[in-house]
Amino acid sequence: MFSELKTSSLYRTTAFLLSIGIAILLLILGQSIFIPLAFAAFIAIILAPLCQYLENQGIHRNIAAFLCTLLGGAFVAGIVTFFALQISALAENVDTFEDNLNQMTVNISAYLGEYLGQSELGQLSSFNELFTFLMKDAQSAIGTLLVLVATSLITILFLSVFVVLFLMYRKDIRDFGVYLFEENGSSMRRLLLKIEKVVRNYLVGIFQVILILAVCNSIALWILGVPNALFFGIFSALLNVVPFIGPMVGSIIPAMFTVVINNSALAGVWVILYFTVIQTIESYLITPSIVGNKVRINPMFTLLAIFIGNLIWGIPGMILFIPLTAVLKQIFDEVSGLRPYASLLGELDRKKFIDEVQEVTTSSSGS
């Protein structure tokens, strides 16, 4: 059977694998550029309909792009302001939190001093002392944190500039793709529109999932008596954007806060139990129903995309590689030679596949 395999097929497969390897190498080497570019491109795709609407109202394209980016920035600033206000509201529980945490620290440090033989730990009597003990060499960490904050601000500025540029030149970028493959211009235009649609649908679907989780989390945490339930509910929902790690952190933080404030381990167990249930429902019902139908990626390759994204780009890769995989699937689905890879990634465009098979069958019978 293998002897009958065409040499051209082997060459094509080898070339494809080699291209994938080179692409991965470029993504690793250029991650400081490609990560903000990818985020900017996805944000621009989300804002493109609004930008087009403003242009249809007679507003100049450059001004419309700037206004849309400003609106997106205002939305993000609103979220940041909300969290800042909620964090300030946490100050109402600071005294209770500190007293309970100091008592817990005394108990834990005494346990560690007795069973682990650390006499210095056993002598600690407050959270402040424990914090000082653990942060003796924290000056270097603080310097690293300041560098990280400065780098983040530069990245945000870089991201905003490219969102504006993508919105301003979105039609030129689309035309470039069409002219580059002029002999298949109509197919290329259709492919670019499909890519925009699938990315936009995916991001909108993620926003819907976050909204549903925020409402459910806030109500459930309020019922369970968690202080600042709205803050922790929305915070946990937003962390759900980061697969696996996000939901874990989003459940542990409110659970620990509840344990300290209520001075009850049982309260924390109820919080963890709720998040376990809601994350199970989200993973097997909410996200597949809302997001899965929009990207049509095989769950196995969705998981693989998350792991590869983490390997190449870290946490940003875990967020970006699912829509990027959906984009690859659209490209493979449009190129007949790459159709098997599209079938491997997820559901094929069955109508187009059947039409092409009928076309080949008709041409073969005619000859």
Short mmCIF file of C-alpha atoms in Angstrom, two decimals:
data_model
loop_
_atom_site.label_atom_id
_atom_site.label_comp_id
_atom_site.label_asym_id
_atom_site.label_seq_id
_atom_site.Cartn_x
_atom_site.Cartn_y
_atom_site.Cartn_z
CA MET A 1 0.00 0.00 0.00
CA PHE A 2 2.80 2.42 0.93
CA SER A 3 4.61 1.70 -2.32
CA GLU A 4 1.64 3.12 -4.17
CA LEU A 5 1.78 6.38 -2.26
CA LYS A 6 2.59 9.22 -4.63
CA THR A 7 5.92 10.95 -4.16
CA SER A 8 4.21 14.31 -4.51
CA SER A 9 2.07 13.53 -1.46
CA LEU A 10 5.19 12.81 0.57
CA TYR A 11 6.78 16.03 -0.62
CA ARG A 12 3.63 17.97 0.21
CA THR A 13 3.39 16.48 3.70
CA THR A 14 7.09 17.05 4.36
CA ALA A 15 6.84 20.64 3.15
CA PHE A 16 3.81 21.20 5.36
CA LEU A 17 5.52 19.83 8.49
CA LEU A 18 8.65 21.85 7.71
CA SER A 19 6.55 25.00 7.33
CA ILE A 20 4.88 24.34 10.67
CA GLY A 21 8.28 23.89 12.32
CA ILE A 22 9.63 27.14 10.86
CA ALA A 23 6.45 28.97 11.89
CA ILE A 24 6.76 27.72 15.48
CA LEU A 25 10.43 28.79 15.58
CA LEU A 26 9.49 32.27 14.35
CA LEU A 27 6.69 32.51 16.92
CA ILE A 28 9.13 31.66 19.71
CA LEU A 29 11.83 34.06 18.56
CA GLY A 30 9.44 36.93 17.84
CA GLN A 31 6.97 36.49 20.69
CA SER A 32 7.60 40.00 22.06
CA ILE A 33 6.22 41.36 18.77
CA PHE A 34 3.72 38.69 17.74
CA ILE A 35 1.82 38.51 21.05
CA PRO A 36 0.73 42.19 21.11
CA LEU A 37 0.16 42.05 17.34
CA ALA A 38 -2.15 39.05 17.73
CA PHE A 39 -4.09 40.71 20.57
CA ALA A 40 -4.32 43.93 18.54
CA ALA A 41 -5.58 42.06 15.48
CA PHE A 42 -8.29 40.25 17.47
CA ILE A 43 -9.38 43.47 19.20
CA ALA A 44 -9.51 45.21 15.80
CA ILE A 45 -11.69 42.40 14.43
CA ILE A 46 -14.11 42.93 17.33
CA LEU A 47 -14.21 46.71 16.79
CA ALA A 48 -14.35 46.56 12.97
CA PRO A 49 -18.19 46.53 12.68
CA LEU A 50 -18.44 49.60 14.91
CA CYS A 51 -15.69 51.32 12.94
CA GLN A 52 -17.50 50.53 9.68
CA TYR A 53 -20.75 51.93 11.11
CA LEU A 54 -19.04 55.20 12.04
CA GLU A 55 -17.50 55.41 8.57
CA ASN A 56 -20.96 54.89 7.01
CA GLN A 57 -22.15 57.87 9.07
CA GLY A 58 -19.61 60.07 7.30
CA ILE A 59 -16.81 59.99 9.87
CA HIS A 60 -13.30 59.78 8.42
CA ARG A 61 -11.72 56.34 8.66
CA ASN A 62 -8.79 57.50 10.79
CA ILE A 63 -11.05 59.33 13.23
CA ALA A 64 -13.43 56.35 13.39
CA ALA A 65 -10.51 54.00 14.15
CA PHE A 66 -9.28 56.30 16.92
CA LEU A 67 -12.78 56.65 18.42
CA CYS A 68 -13.32 52.87 18.41
CA THR A 69 -9.97 52.27 20.10
CA LEU A 70 -10.77 55.00 22.62
CA LEU A 71 -14.12 53.34 23.32
CA GLY A 72 -12.44 49.98 23.81
CA GLY A 73 -9.91 51.58 26.15
CA ALA A 74 -12.74 53.24 28.08
CA PHE A 75 -14.43 49.85 28.49
CA VAL A 76 -11.22 48.35 29.88
CA ALA A 77 -10.70 51.41 32.09
CA GLY A 78 -14.25 50.95 33.40
CA ILE A 79 -13.47 47.37 34.39
CA VAL A 80 -10.24 48.45 36.08
CA THR A 81 -12.10 51.24 37.92
CA PHE A 82 -14.76 48.78 39.08
CA PHE A 83 -12.11 46.49 40.53
CA ALA A 84 -10.32 49.44 42.16
CA LEU A 85 -13.57 50.48 43.88
CA GLN A 86 -14.30 46.92 44.94
CA ILE A 87 -10.80 46.48 46.33
CA SER A 88 -11.22 49.68 48.33
CA ALA A 89 -14.49 48.23 49.65
CA LEU A 90 -12.52 45.27 50.95
CA ALA A 91 -11.02 47.70 53.49
CA GLU A 92 -14.20 47.30 55.53
CA ASN A 93 -13.13 43.75 56.34
CA VAL A 94 -9.44 44.50 56.90
CA ASP A 95 -9.60 44.48 60.71
CA THR A 96 -11.49 41.19 60.85
CA PHE A 97 -9.28 39.72 58.16
CA GLU A 98 -6.07 40.73 59.98
CA ASP A 99 -7.22 39.49 63.39
CA ASN A 100 -8.32 36.11 62.05
CA LEU A 101 -5.24 35.78 59.87
CA ASN A 102 -2.95 36.58 62.80
CA GLN A 103 -4.60 33.88 64.87
CA MET A 104 -4.34 31.41 62.02
CA THR A 105 -0.70 32.37 61.54
CA VAL A 106 0.06 31.69 65.20
CA ASN A 107 -1.56 28.27 64.99
CA ILE A 108 0.14 27.35 61.70
CA SER A 109 3.57 28.63 62.76
CA ALA A 110 3.30 26.73 66.06
CA TYR A 111 2.41 23.56 64.15
CA LEU A 112 5.31 24.02 61.74
CA GLY A 113 7.71 24.80 64.56
CA GLU A 114 6.66 21.68 66.46
CA TYR A 115 6.54 19.15 63.63
CA LEU A 116 9.15 20.55 61.23
CA GLY A 117 11.70 21.63 63.78
CA GLN A 118 11.82 25.28 62.63
CA SER A 119 12.12 27.10 65.94
CA GLU A 120 12.18 30.50 64.22
CA LEU A 121 8.83 29.77 62.61
CA GLY A 122 7.42 28.60 65.90
CA GLN A 123 8.18 31.96 67.51
CA LEU A 124 6.16 33.99 65.01
CA SER A 125 3.11 35.60 66.58
CA SER A 126 1.47 37.60 63.81
CA PHE A 127 0.93 37.79 60.09
CA ASN A 128 3.17 40.83 59.90
CA GLU A 129 6.06 38.91 61.43
CA LEU A 130 5.47 35.97 59.10
CA PHE A 131 5.37 38.31 56.12
CA THR A 132 8.63 39.92 57.23
CA PHE A 133 10.20 36.51 57.73
CA LEU A 134 9.19 35.31 54.27
CA MET A 135 10.11 38.57 52.52
CA LYS A 136 13.60 39.15 53.91
CA ASP A 137 15.09 39.27 50.44
CA ALA A 138 12.13 40.88 48.68
CA GLN A 139 13.91 44.01 47.42
CA SER A 140 15.00 42.29 44.23
CA ALA A 141 11.45 41.01 43.74
CA ILE A 142 10.06 44.53 44.11
CA GLY A 143 12.54 45.81 41.50
CA THR A 144 11.45 43.04 39.14
CA LEU A 145 7.81 43.98 39.75
CA LEU A 146 8.47 47.62 38.85
CA VAL A 147 10.19 46.55 35.63
CA LEU A 148 7.22 44.32 34.84
CA VAL A 149 4.77 47.20 35.39
CA ALA A 150 6.78 49.51 33.13
CA THR A 151 7.01 46.82 30.45
CA SER A 152 3.25 46.23 30.68
CA LEU A 153 2.50 49.94 30.18
CA ILE A 154 4.74 50.03 27.09
CA THR A 155 3.04 46.90 25.74
CA ILE A 156 -0.42 48.44 26.26
CA LEU A 157 0.66 51.57 24.38
CA PHE A 158 2.11 49.44 21.61
CA LEU A 159 -1.11 47.40 21.51
CA SER A 160 -3.35 50.49 21.30
CA VAL A 161 -1.34 51.96 18.43
CA PHE A 162 -1.62 48.77 16.42
CA VAL A 163 -5.36 48.44 17.08
CA VAL A 164 -5.78 51.90 15.51
CA LEU A 165 -3.54 50.96 12.58
CA PHE A 166 -5.33 47.65 11.97
CA LEU A 167 -8.67 49.46 11.92
CA MET A 168 -7.35 52.18 9.62
CA TYR A 169 -5.78 49.79 7.11
CA ARG A 170 -8.07 46.75 7.46
CA LYS A 171 -9.34 47.10 3.88
CA ASP A 172 -5.79 47.49 2.54
CA ILE A 173 -4.71 44.35 4.41
CA ARG A 174 -7.68 42.45 2.94
CA ASP A 175 -6.91 43.74 -0.55
CA PHE A 176 -3.25 42.74 -0.15
CA GLY A 177 -4.32 39.15 0.48
CA VAL A 178 -6.62 39.21 -2.55
CA TYR A 179 -3.97 40.70 -4.87
CA LEU A 180 -1.31 38.31 -3.55
CA PHE A 181 -3.41 35.39 -4.80
CA GLU A 182 -4.93 37.21 -7.74
CA GLU A 183 -5.76 34.02 -9.67
CA ASN A 184 -7.92 32.94 -6.69
CA GLY A 185 -9.01 36.39 -5.60
CA SER A 186 -12.63 35.47 -4.86
CA SER A 187 -11.60 32.47 -2.76
CA MET A 188 -9.08 34.57 -0.86
CA ARG A 189 -11.66 37.28 -0.15
CA ARG A 190 -14.09 34.63 1.08
CA LEU A 191 -11.38 33.09 3.29
CA LEU A 192 -10.52 36.44 4.89
CA LEU A 193 -14.18 37.13 5.61
CA LYS A 194 -14.56 33.65 7.15
CA ILE A 195 -11.50 34.24 9.34
CA GLU A 196 -12.92 37.56 10.58
CA LYS A 197 -16.25 35.90 11.27
CA VAL A 198 -14.88 32.91 13.19
CA VAL A 199 -12.55 35.07 15.34
CA ARG A 200 -15.32 37.56 16.07
CA ASN A 201 -17.77 34.79 16.94
CA TYR A 202 -15.23 33.14 19.21
CA LEU A 203 -14.43 36.32 21.12
CA VAL A 204 -18.10 37.25 21.44
CA GLY A 205 -18.80 33.72 22.67
CA ILE A 206 -16.07 34.02 25.31
CA PHE A 207 -17.58 37.33 26.45
CA GLN A 208 -21.00 35.66 26.77
CA VAL A 209 -19.50 32.83 28.85
CA ILE A 210 -17.78 35.36 31.13
CA LEU A 211 -21.06 37.26 31.55
CA ILE A 212 -22.98 34.10 32.45
CA LEU A 213 -20.31 32.99 34.92
CA ALA A 214 -20.11 36.46 36.49
CA VAL A 215 -23.85 36.46 37.21
CA CYS A 216 -23.88 32.87 38.52
CA ASN A 217 -20.75 33.37 40.63
CA SER A 218 -21.95 36.61 42.18
CA ILE A 219 -25.35 35.17 43.13
CA ALA A 220 -23.89 31.92 44.49
CA LEU A 221 -21.16 33.64 46.52
CA TRP A 222 -23.72 36.07 47.93
CA ILE A 223 -25.90 33.13 49.02
CA LEU A 224 -22.87 31.44 50.59
CA GLY A 225 -22.15 34.61 52.58
CA VAL A 226 -18.86 35.50 50.92
CA PRO A 227 -17.95 39.17 51.54
CA ASN A 228 -17.72 41.31 48.39
CA ALA A 229 -19.45 38.59 46.39
CA LEU A 230 -19.80 40.80 43.29
CA PHE A 231 -16.06 41.46 43.17
CA PHE A 232 -15.06 37.81 43.56
CA GLY A 233 -17.80 36.66 41.18
CA ILE A 234 -16.63 38.88 38.32
CA PHE A 235 -12.96 38.33 39.17
CA SER A 236 -13.36 34.55 38.95
CA ALA A 237 -15.32 34.83 35.70
CA LEU A 238 -12.61 36.96 34.07
CA LEU A 239 -9.90 34.51 35.11
CA ASN A 240 -11.81 31.84 33.21
CA VAL A 241 -10.24 33.30 30.04
CA VAL A 242 -7.03 31.52 31.03
CA PRO A 243 -7.84 27.80 30.67
CA PHE A 244 -7.15 25.45 33.60
CA ILE A 245 -5.04 27.89 35.63
CA GLY A 246 -7.63 30.71 35.65
CA PRO A 247 -10.55 28.72 37.10
CA MET A 248 -8.26 27.20 39.75
CA VAL A 249 -6.97 30.57 40.94
CA GLY A 250 -10.45 32.09 40.65
CA SER A 251 -11.84 29.51 43.07
CA ILE A 252 -8.95 29.33 45.57
CA ILE A 253 -8.73 33.09 46.28
CA PRO A 254 -12.39 33.63 47.32
CA ALA A 255 -12.33 30.34 49.24
CA MET A 256 -9.26 31.40 51.25
CA PHE A 257 -10.74 34.85 51.86
CA THR A 258 -13.97 33.25 53.10
CA VAL A 259 -12.09 30.90 55.42
CA VAL A 260 -10.19 33.79 57.02
CA ILE A 261 -13.16 36.18 57.33
CA ASN A 262 -15.64 33.60 58.62
CA ASN A 263 -12.94 31.75 60.59
CA SER A 264 -14.47 28.54 59.28
CA ALA A 265 -12.93 25.93 57.02
CA LEU A 266 -16.41 24.63 56.17
CA ALA A 267 -17.32 27.94 54.50
CA GLY A 268 -14.30 27.60 52.23
CA VAL A 269 -15.24 24.00 51.40
CA TRP A 270 -18.70 25.16 50.25
CA VAL A 271 -17.10 27.80 48.02
CA ILE A 272 -14.72 25.25 46.46
CA LEU A 273 -17.63 22.84 45.99
CA TYR A 274 -19.66 25.49 44.17
CA PHE A 275 -16.80 26.38 41.84
CA THR A 276 -16.23 22.69 41.10
CA VAL A 277 -19.87 22.32 40.07
CA ILE A 278 -20.05 25.52 38.02
CA GLN A 279 -16.76 24.80 36.26
CA THR A 280 -17.99 21.33 35.35
CA ILE A 281 -21.19 22.80 33.93
CA GLU A 282 -19.18 25.48 32.11
CA SER A 283 -16.72 22.99 30.63
CA TYR A 284 -19.26 20.43 29.42
CA LEU A 285 -22.35 22.53 28.71
CA ILE A 286 -21.95 26.32 28.58
CA THR A 287 -18.69 26.72 26.65
CA PRO A 288 -19.29 23.88 24.15
CA SER A 289 -22.78 25.24 23.43
CA ILE A 290 -21.74 28.88 23.02
CA VAL A 291 -18.11 28.78 21.87
CA GLY A 292 -17.68 25.28 20.49
CA ASN A 293 -20.23 25.74 17.72
CA LYS A 294 -18.58 28.99 16.67
CA VAL A 295 -15.05 27.64 16.13
CA ARG A 296 -15.84 23.96 15.36
CA ILE A 297 -12.51 22.64 16.63
CA ASN A 298 -12.01 19.08 17.81
CA PRO A 299 -11.88 19.13 21.66
CA MET A 300 -8.66 17.11 21.57
CA PHE A 301 -6.96 19.72 19.39
CA THR A 302 -8.44 22.51 21.51
CA LEU A 303 -6.62 21.03 24.49
CA LEU A 304 -3.50 20.49 22.39
CA ALA A 305 -3.63 24.11 21.22
CA ILE A 306 -3.73 25.26 24.85
CA PHE A 307 -0.66 23.21 25.77
CA ILE A 308 1.29 24.24 22.68
CA GLY A 309 0.32 27.87 23.25
CA ASN A 310 1.58 27.67 26.82
CA LEU A 311 4.82 26.06 25.60
CA ILE A 312 5.43 28.78 22.98
CA TRP A 313 3.96 31.96 24.46
CA GLY A 314 3.07 31.10 28.05
CA ILE A 315 -0.27 32.30 29.43
CA PRO A 316 -0.95 34.65 26.45
CA GLY A 317 -0.49 31.63 24.20
CA MET A 318 -3.11 29.68 26.16
CA ILE A 319 -5.56 32.48 25.37
CA LEU A 320 -4.55 33.18 21.76
CA PHE A 321 -3.90 29.73 20.34
CA ILE A 322 -7.54 28.59 20.33
CA PRO A 323 -8.68 31.36 17.92
CA LEU A 324 -5.39 30.97 16.00
CA THR A 325 -6.16 27.26 15.58
CA ALA A 326 -9.62 28.21 14.34
CA VAL A 327 -7.96 30.51 11.79
CA LEU A 328 -5.67 27.68 10.66
CA LYS A 329 -8.68 25.41 10.27
CA GLN A 330 -10.37 27.95 8.00
CA ILE A 331 -7.21 28.17 5.87
CA PHE A 332 -6.88 24.38 5.63
CA ASP A 333 -10.59 24.10 4.81
CA GLU A 334 -10.19 26.50 1.88
CA VAL A 335 -7.11 24.86 0.31
CA SER A 336 -7.94 21.52 -1.27
CA GLY A 337 -4.46 20.08 -0.62
CA LEU A 338 -4.74 20.88 3.09
CA ARG A 339 -8.32 19.64 3.48
CA PRO A 340 -7.25 16.49 5.44
CA TYR A 341 -5.68 18.68 8.11
CA ALA A 342 -8.89 20.70 8.37
CA SER A 343 -10.80 17.45 8.85
CA LEU A 344 -8.33 16.50 11.60
CA LEU A 345 -8.78 19.82 13.42
CA GLY A 346 -12.56 19.81 13.29
CA GLU A 347 -15.69 19.70 11.23
CA LEU A 348 -15.25 20.28 7.50
CA ASP A 349 -17.35 22.56 5.31
CA ARG A 350 -19.45 19.62 4.13
CA LYS A 351 -21.33 21.50 1.42
CA LYS A 352 -18.13 22.68 -0.26
CA PHE A 353 -16.56 19.22 0.09
CA ILE A 354 -19.56 17.52 -1.57
CA ASP A 355 -19.64 20.10 -4.37
CA GLU A 356 -15.96 19.56 -5.11
CA VAL A 357 -16.35 15.76 -5.12
CA GLN A 358 -19.25 16.05 -7.55
CA GLU A 359 -17.22 18.40 -9.74
CA VAL A 360 -14.29 15.94 -9.85
CA THR A 361 -16.65 13.04 -10.57
CA THR A 362 -18.35 14.94 -13.40
CA SER A 363 -15.05 15.96 -15.00
CA SER A 364 -13.75 12.37 -14.75
CA SER A 365 -16.86 10.87 -16.33
CA GLY A 366 -16.82 13.52 -19.07
CA SER A 367 -13.26 12.68 -20.05
#
